[in-house]
PDB file of C-alpha atoms in Angstrom:
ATOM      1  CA  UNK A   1      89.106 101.882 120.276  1.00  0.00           C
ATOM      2  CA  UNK A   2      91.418 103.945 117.745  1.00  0.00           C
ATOM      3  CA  UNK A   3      92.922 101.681 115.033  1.00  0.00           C
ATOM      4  CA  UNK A   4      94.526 101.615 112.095  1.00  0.00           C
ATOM      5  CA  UNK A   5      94.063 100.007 108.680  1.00  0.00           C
ATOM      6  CA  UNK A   6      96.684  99.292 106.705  1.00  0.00           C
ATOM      7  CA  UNK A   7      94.854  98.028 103.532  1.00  0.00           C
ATOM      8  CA  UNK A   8      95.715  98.625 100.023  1.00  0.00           C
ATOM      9  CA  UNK A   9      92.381  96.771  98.822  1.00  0.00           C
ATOM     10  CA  UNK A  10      89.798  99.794  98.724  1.00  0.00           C
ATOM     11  CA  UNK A  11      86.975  97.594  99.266  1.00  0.00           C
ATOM     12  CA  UNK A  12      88.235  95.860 101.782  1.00  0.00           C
ATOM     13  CA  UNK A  13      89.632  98.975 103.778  1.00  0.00           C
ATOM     14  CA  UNK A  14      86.274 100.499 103.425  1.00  0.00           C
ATOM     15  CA  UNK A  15      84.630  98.118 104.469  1.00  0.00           C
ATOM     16  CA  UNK A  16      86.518  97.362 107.316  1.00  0.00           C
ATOM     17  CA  UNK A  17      86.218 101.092 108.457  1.00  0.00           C
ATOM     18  CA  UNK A  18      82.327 100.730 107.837  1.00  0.00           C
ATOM     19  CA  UNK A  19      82.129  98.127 110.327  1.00  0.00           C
ATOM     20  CA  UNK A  20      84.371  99.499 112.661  1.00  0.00           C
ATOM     21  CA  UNK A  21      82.904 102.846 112.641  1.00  0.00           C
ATOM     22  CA  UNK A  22      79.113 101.017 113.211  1.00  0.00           C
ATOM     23  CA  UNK A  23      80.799  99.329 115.947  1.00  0.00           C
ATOM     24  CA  UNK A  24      81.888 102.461 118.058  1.00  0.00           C
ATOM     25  CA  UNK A  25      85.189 102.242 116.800  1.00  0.00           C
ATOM     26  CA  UNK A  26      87.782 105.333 115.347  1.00  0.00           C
ATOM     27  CA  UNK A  27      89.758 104.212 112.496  1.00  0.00           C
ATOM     28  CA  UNK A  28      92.709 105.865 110.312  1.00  0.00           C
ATOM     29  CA  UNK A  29      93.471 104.433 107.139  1.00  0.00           C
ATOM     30  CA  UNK A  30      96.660 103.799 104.590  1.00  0.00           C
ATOM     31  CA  UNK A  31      97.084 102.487 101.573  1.00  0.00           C
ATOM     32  CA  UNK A  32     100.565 101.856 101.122  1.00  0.00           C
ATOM     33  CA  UNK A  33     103.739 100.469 103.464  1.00  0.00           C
ATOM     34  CA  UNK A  34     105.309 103.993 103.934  1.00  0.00           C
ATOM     35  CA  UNK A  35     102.154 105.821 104.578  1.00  0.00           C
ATOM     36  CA  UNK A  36     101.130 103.048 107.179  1.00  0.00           C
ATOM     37  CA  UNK A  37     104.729 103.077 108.497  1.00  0.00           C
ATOM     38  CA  UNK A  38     104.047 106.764 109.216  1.00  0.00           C
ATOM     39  CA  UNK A  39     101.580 106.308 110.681  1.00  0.00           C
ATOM     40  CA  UNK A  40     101.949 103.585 112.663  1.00  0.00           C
ATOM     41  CA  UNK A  41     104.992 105.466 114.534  1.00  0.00           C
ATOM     42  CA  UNK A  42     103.685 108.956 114.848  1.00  0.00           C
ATOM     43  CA  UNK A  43     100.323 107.917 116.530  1.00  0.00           C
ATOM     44  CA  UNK A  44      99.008 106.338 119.685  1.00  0.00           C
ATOM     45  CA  UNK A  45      96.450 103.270 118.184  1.00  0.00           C
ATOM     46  CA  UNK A  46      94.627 100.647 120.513  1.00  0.00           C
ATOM     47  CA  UNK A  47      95.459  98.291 117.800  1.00  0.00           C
ATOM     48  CA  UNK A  48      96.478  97.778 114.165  1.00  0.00           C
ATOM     49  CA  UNK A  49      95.143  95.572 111.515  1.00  0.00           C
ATOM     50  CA  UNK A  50      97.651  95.114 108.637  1.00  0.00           C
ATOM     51  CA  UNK A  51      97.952  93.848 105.368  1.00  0.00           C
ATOM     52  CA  UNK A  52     101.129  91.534 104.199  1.00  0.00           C
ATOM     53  CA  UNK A  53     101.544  92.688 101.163  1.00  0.00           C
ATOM     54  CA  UNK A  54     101.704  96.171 100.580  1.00  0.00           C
ATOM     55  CA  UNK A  55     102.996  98.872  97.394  1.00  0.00           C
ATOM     56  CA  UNK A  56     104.870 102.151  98.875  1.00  0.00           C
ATOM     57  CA  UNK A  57     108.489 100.404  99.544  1.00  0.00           C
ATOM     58  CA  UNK A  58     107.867  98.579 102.664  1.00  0.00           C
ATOM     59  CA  UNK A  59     105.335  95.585 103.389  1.00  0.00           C
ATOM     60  CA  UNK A  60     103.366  94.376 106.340  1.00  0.00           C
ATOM     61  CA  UNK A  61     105.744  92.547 107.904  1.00  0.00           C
ATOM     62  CA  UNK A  62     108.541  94.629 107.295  1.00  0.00           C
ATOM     63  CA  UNK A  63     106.129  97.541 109.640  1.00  0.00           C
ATOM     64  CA  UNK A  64     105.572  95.629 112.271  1.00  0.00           C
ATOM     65  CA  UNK A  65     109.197  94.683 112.514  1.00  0.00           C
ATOM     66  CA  UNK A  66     110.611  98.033 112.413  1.00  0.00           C
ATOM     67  CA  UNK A  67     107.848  99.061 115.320  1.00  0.00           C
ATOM     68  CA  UNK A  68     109.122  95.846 117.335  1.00  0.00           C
ATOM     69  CA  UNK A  69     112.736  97.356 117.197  1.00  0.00           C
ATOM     70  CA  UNK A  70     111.454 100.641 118.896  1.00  0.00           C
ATOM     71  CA  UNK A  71     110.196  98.944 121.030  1.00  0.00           C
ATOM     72  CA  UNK A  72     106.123  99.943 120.043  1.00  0.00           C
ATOM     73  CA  UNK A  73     103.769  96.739 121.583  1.00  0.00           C
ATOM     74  CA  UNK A  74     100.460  98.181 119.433  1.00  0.00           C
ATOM     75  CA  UNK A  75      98.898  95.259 119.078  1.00  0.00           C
ATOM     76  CA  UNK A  76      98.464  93.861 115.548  1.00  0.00           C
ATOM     77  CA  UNK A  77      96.219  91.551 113.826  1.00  0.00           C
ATOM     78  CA  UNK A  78      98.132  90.461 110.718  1.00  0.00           C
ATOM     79  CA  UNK A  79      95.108  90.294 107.985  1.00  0.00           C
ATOM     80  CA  UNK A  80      96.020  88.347 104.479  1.00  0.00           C
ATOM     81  CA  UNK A  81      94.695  86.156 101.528  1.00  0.00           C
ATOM     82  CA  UNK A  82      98.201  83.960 102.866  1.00  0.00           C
ATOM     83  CA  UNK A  83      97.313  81.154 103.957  1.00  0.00           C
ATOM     84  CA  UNK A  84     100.173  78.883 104.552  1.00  0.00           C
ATOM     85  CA  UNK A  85     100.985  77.549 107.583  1.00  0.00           C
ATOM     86  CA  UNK A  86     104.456  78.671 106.886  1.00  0.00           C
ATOM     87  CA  UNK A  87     103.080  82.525 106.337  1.00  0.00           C
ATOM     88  CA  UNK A  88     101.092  82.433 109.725  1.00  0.00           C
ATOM     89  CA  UNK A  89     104.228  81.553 111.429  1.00  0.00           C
ATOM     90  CA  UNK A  90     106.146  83.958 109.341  1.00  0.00           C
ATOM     91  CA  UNK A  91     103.336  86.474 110.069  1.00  0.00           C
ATOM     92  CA  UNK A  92     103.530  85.850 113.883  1.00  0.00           C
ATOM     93  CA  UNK A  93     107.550  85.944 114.230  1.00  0.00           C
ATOM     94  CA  UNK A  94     107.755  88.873 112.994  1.00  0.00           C
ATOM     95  CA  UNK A  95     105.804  90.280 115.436  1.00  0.00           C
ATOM     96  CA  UNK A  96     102.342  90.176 114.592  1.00  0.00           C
ATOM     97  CA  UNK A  97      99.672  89.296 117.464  1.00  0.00           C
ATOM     98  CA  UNK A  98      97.231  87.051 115.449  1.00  0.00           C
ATOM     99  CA  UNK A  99      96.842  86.012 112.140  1.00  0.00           C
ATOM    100  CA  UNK A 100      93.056  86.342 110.145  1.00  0.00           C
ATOM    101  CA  UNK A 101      92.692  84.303 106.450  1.00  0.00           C
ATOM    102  CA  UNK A 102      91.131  86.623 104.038  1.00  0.00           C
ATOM    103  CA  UNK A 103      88.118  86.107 103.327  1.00  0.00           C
ATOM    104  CA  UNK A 104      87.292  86.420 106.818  1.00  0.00           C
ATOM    105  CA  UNK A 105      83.764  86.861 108.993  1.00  0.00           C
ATOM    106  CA  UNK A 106      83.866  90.495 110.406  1.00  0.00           C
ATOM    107  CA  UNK A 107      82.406  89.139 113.788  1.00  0.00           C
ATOM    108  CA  UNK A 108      85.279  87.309 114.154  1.00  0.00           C
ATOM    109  CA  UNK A 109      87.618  89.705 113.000  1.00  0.00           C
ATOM    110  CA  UNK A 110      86.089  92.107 115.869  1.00  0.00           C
ATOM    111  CA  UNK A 111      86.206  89.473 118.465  1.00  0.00           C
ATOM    112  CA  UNK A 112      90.009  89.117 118.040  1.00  0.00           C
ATOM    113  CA  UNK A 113      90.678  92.955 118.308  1.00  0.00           C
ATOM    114  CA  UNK A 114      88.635  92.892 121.407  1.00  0.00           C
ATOM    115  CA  UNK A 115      90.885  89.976 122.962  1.00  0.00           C
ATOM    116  CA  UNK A 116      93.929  91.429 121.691  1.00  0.00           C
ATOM    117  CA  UNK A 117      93.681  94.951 123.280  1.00  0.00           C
ATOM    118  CA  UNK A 118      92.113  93.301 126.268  1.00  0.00           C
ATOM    119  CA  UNK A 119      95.058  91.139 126.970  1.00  0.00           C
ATOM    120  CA  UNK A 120      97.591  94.334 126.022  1.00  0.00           C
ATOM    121  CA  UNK A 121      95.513  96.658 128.151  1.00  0.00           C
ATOM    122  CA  UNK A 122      95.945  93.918 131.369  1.00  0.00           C
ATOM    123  CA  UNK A 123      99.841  93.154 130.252  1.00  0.00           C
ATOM    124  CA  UNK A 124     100.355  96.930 130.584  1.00  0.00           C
ATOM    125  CA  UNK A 125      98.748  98.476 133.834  1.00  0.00           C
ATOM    126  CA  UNK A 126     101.071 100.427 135.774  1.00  0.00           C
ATOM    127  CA  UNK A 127     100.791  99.821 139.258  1.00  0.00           C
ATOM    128  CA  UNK A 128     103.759 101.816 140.536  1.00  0.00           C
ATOM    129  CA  UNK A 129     104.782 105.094 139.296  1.00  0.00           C
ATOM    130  CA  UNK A 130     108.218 106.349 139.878  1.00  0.00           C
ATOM    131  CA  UNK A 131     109.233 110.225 138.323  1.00  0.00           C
ATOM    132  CA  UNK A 132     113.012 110.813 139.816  1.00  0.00           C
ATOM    133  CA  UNK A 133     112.911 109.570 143.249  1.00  0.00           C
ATOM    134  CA  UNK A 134     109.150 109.846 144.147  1.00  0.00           C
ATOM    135  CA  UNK A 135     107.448 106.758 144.028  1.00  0.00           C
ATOM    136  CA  UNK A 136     103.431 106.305 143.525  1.00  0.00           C
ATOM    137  CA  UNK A 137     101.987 102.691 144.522  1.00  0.00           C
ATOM    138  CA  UNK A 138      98.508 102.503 142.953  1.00  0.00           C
ATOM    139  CA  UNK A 139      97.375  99.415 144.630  1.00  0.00           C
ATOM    140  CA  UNK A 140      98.516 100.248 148.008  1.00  0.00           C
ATOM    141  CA  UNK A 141      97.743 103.702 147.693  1.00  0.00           C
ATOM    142  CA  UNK A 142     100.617 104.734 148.885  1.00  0.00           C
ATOM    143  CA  UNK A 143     103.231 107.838 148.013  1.00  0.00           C
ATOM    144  CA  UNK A 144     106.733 108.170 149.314  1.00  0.00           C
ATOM    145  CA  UNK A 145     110.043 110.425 147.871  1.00  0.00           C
ATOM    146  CA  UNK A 146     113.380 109.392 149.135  1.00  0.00           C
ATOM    147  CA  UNK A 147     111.953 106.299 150.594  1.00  0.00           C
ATOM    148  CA  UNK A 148     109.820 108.618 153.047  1.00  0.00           C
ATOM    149  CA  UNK A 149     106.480 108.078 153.118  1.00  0.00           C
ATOM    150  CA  UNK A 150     104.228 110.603 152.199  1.00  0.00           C
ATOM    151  CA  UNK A 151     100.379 111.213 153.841  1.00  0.00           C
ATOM    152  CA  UNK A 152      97.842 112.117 150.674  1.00  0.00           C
ATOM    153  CA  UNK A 153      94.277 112.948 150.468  1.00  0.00           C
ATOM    154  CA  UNK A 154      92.423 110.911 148.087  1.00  0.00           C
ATOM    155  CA  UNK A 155      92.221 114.292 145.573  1.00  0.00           C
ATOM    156  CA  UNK A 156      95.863 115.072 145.960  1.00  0.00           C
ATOM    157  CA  UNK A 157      96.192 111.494 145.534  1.00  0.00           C
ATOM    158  CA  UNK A 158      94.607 111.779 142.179  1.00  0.00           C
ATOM    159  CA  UNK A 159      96.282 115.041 141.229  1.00  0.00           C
ATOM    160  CA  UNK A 160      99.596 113.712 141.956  1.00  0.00           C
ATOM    161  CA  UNK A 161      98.962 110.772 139.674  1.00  0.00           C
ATOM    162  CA  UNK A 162      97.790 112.540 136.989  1.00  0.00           C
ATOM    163  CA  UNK A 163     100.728 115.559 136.957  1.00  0.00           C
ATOM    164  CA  UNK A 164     103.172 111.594 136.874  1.00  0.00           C
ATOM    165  CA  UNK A 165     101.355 109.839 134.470  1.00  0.00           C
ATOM    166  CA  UNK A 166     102.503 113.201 132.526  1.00  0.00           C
ATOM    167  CA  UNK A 167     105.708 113.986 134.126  1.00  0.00           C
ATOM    168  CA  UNK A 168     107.942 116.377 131.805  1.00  0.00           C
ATOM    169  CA  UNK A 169     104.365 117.985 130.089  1.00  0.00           C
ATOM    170  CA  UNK A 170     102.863 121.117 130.750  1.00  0.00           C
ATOM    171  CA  UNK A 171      99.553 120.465 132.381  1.00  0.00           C
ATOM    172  CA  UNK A 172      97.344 123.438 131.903  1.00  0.00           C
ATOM    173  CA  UNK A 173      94.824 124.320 134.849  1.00  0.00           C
ATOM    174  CA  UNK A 174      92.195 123.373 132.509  1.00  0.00           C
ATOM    175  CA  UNK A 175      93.288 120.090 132.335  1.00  0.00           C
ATOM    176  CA  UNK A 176      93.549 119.173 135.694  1.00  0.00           C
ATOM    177  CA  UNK A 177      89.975 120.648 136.599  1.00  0.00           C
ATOM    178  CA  UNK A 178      88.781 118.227 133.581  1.00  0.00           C
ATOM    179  CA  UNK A 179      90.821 115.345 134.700  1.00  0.00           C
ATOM    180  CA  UNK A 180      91.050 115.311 138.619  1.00  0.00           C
ATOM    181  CA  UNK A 181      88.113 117.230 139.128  1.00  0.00           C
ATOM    182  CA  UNK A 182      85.769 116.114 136.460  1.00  0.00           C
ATOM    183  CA  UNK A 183      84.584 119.772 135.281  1.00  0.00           C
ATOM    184  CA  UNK A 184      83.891 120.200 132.032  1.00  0.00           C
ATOM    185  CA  UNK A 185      83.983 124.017 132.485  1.00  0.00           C
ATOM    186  CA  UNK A 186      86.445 126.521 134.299  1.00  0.00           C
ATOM    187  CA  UNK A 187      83.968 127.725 137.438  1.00  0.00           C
ATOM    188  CA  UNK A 188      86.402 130.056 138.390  1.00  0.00           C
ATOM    189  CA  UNK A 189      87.922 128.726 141.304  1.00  0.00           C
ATOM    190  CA  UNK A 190      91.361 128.648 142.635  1.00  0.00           C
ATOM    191  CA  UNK A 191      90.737 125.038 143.966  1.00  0.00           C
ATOM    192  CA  UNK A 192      93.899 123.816 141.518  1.00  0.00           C
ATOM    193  CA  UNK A 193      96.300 126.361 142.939  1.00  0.00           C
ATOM    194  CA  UNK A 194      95.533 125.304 146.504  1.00  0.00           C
ATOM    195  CA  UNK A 195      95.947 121.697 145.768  1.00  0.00           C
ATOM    196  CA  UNK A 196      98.853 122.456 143.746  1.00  0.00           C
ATOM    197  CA  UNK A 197     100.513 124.489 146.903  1.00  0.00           C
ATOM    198  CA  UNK A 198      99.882 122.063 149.185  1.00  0.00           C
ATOM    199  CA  UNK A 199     101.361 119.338 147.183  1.00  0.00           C
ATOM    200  CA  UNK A 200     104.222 120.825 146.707  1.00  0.00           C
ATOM    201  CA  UNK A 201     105.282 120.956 150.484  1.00  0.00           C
ATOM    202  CA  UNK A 202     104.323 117.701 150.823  1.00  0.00           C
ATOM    203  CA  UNK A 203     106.914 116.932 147.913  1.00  0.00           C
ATOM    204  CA  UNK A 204     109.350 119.662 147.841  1.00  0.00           C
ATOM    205  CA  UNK A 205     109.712 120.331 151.081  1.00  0.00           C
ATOM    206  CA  UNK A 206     111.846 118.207 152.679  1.00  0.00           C
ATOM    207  CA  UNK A 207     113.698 117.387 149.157  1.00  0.00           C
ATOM    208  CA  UNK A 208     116.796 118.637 147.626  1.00  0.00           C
ATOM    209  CA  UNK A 209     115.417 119.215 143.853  1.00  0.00           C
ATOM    210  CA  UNK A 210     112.413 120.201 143.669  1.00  0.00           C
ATOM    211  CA  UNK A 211     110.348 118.211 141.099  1.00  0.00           C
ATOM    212  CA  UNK A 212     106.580 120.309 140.707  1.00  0.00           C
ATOM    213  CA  UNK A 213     107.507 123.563 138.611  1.00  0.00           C
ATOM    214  CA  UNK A 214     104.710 126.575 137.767  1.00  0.00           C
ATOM    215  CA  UNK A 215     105.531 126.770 133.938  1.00  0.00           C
ATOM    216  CA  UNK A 216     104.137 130.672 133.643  1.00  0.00           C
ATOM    217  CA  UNK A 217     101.137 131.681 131.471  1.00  0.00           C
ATOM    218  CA  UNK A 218     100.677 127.346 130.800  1.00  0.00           C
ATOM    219  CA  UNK A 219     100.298 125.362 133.932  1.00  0.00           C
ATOM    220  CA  UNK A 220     101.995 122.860 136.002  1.00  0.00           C
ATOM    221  CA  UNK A 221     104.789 120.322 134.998  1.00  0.00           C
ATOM    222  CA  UNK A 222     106.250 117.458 137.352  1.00  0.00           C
ATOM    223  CA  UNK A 223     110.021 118.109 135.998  1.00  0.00           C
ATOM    224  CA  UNK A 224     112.642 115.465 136.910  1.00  0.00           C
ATOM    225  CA  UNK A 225     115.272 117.805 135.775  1.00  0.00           C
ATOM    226  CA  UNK A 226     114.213 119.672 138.410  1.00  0.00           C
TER     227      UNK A 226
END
């Protein structure tokens, strides 16, 4: 997992990230409300672990607030010396996921991550993908534009999901051989431009905008401004 620590303790951050790290775990760190605010909304975290009370203008609570309001479901394990029962619940309304008591047992402090990003990761799978007015079912396998259905082989299959799961990004050839081919090296083969034309009539053809554009000298971008 990537997290992030919002700790102004030093010892406590540190060790945190020490046990985190030993666990298999990335971490980023902040000391203070804005810096952890910052961060927070500029980068994609598996979860957050956040103090209440914080220096730097904004505290705990106030952060995970703010994210709530943009709509930002990180989960995040509130962490203070607060004990109250009033606190917890003021902890939890305002957004937070669970609630740990300093001092707390690392083990357990781990096991709740674990259980909160599991139950975020199974909240969030996408089973249907929709870019404009082509539609992706992942369970039923199934691809239609228009409400016409759409034959797929299992690797254009996979390379159509992966240009939607990044619809309006370039997608560099590179990419897509390390993604939907699984090399981890260019073997010089034109197998992505093939796929790429062939997908595109099944697509484009019969369709008034086209969606898949050749961005030139980058790659490949499912557009839906067409």
């Amino acid at each position: 997992m990537k997290l992030l620590i919002v700790e102004d303790n030093a010892r406590v951050a540190s060790f945190l990230a020490k046990g985190l790290a030993e666990s298999g775990h990335t971490t980023d760190r902040a000391d203070n409300g804005r810096d952890g605010m910052f961060l927070a909304a500029s980068e994609p975290y598996d979860a957050i672990i956040m103090d209440r009370m914080l220096p730097g203008g904004i505290d705990g609570l106030g952060i995970i607030e703010a994210l709530r309001r943009t709509g930002n479901k990180v989960p995040i394990l509130i962490l203070s010396a607060m004990s109250g029962v009033d606190d917890r619940i003021k902890g939890l309304q305002s957004g937070g996921d669970d609630y740990l008591v300093k001092p707390f047992s690392f083990g357990e402090l781990l096991a709740r991550l674990d259980a909160l990003v599991r139950r975020s990761r199974e909240s969030t799978a996408e089973t249907v993908l929709v870019v404009a007015d082509l539609h992706m079912d992942l369970l039923a396998h199934k691809v239609s534009r228009g409400g016409k259905a759409i034959t797929m082989q299992p690797r254009e299959f996979r390379l159509l999901e992966y240009l939607m799961r990044h619809a309006n990004q370039v997608v560099t050839r590179t990419m897509l051989l390390q993604n939907v081919w699984n090399y981890d090296f260019d073997p010089q083969t034109n197998v992505v431009d093939v796929h790429i034309s062939k997908l595109r009539q099944k697509i484009d053809a019969d369709a008034g905008a086209p969606l898949l554009r050749t961005i030139r000298n980058s790659g490949y971008m499912l557009s839906t401004d067409g």
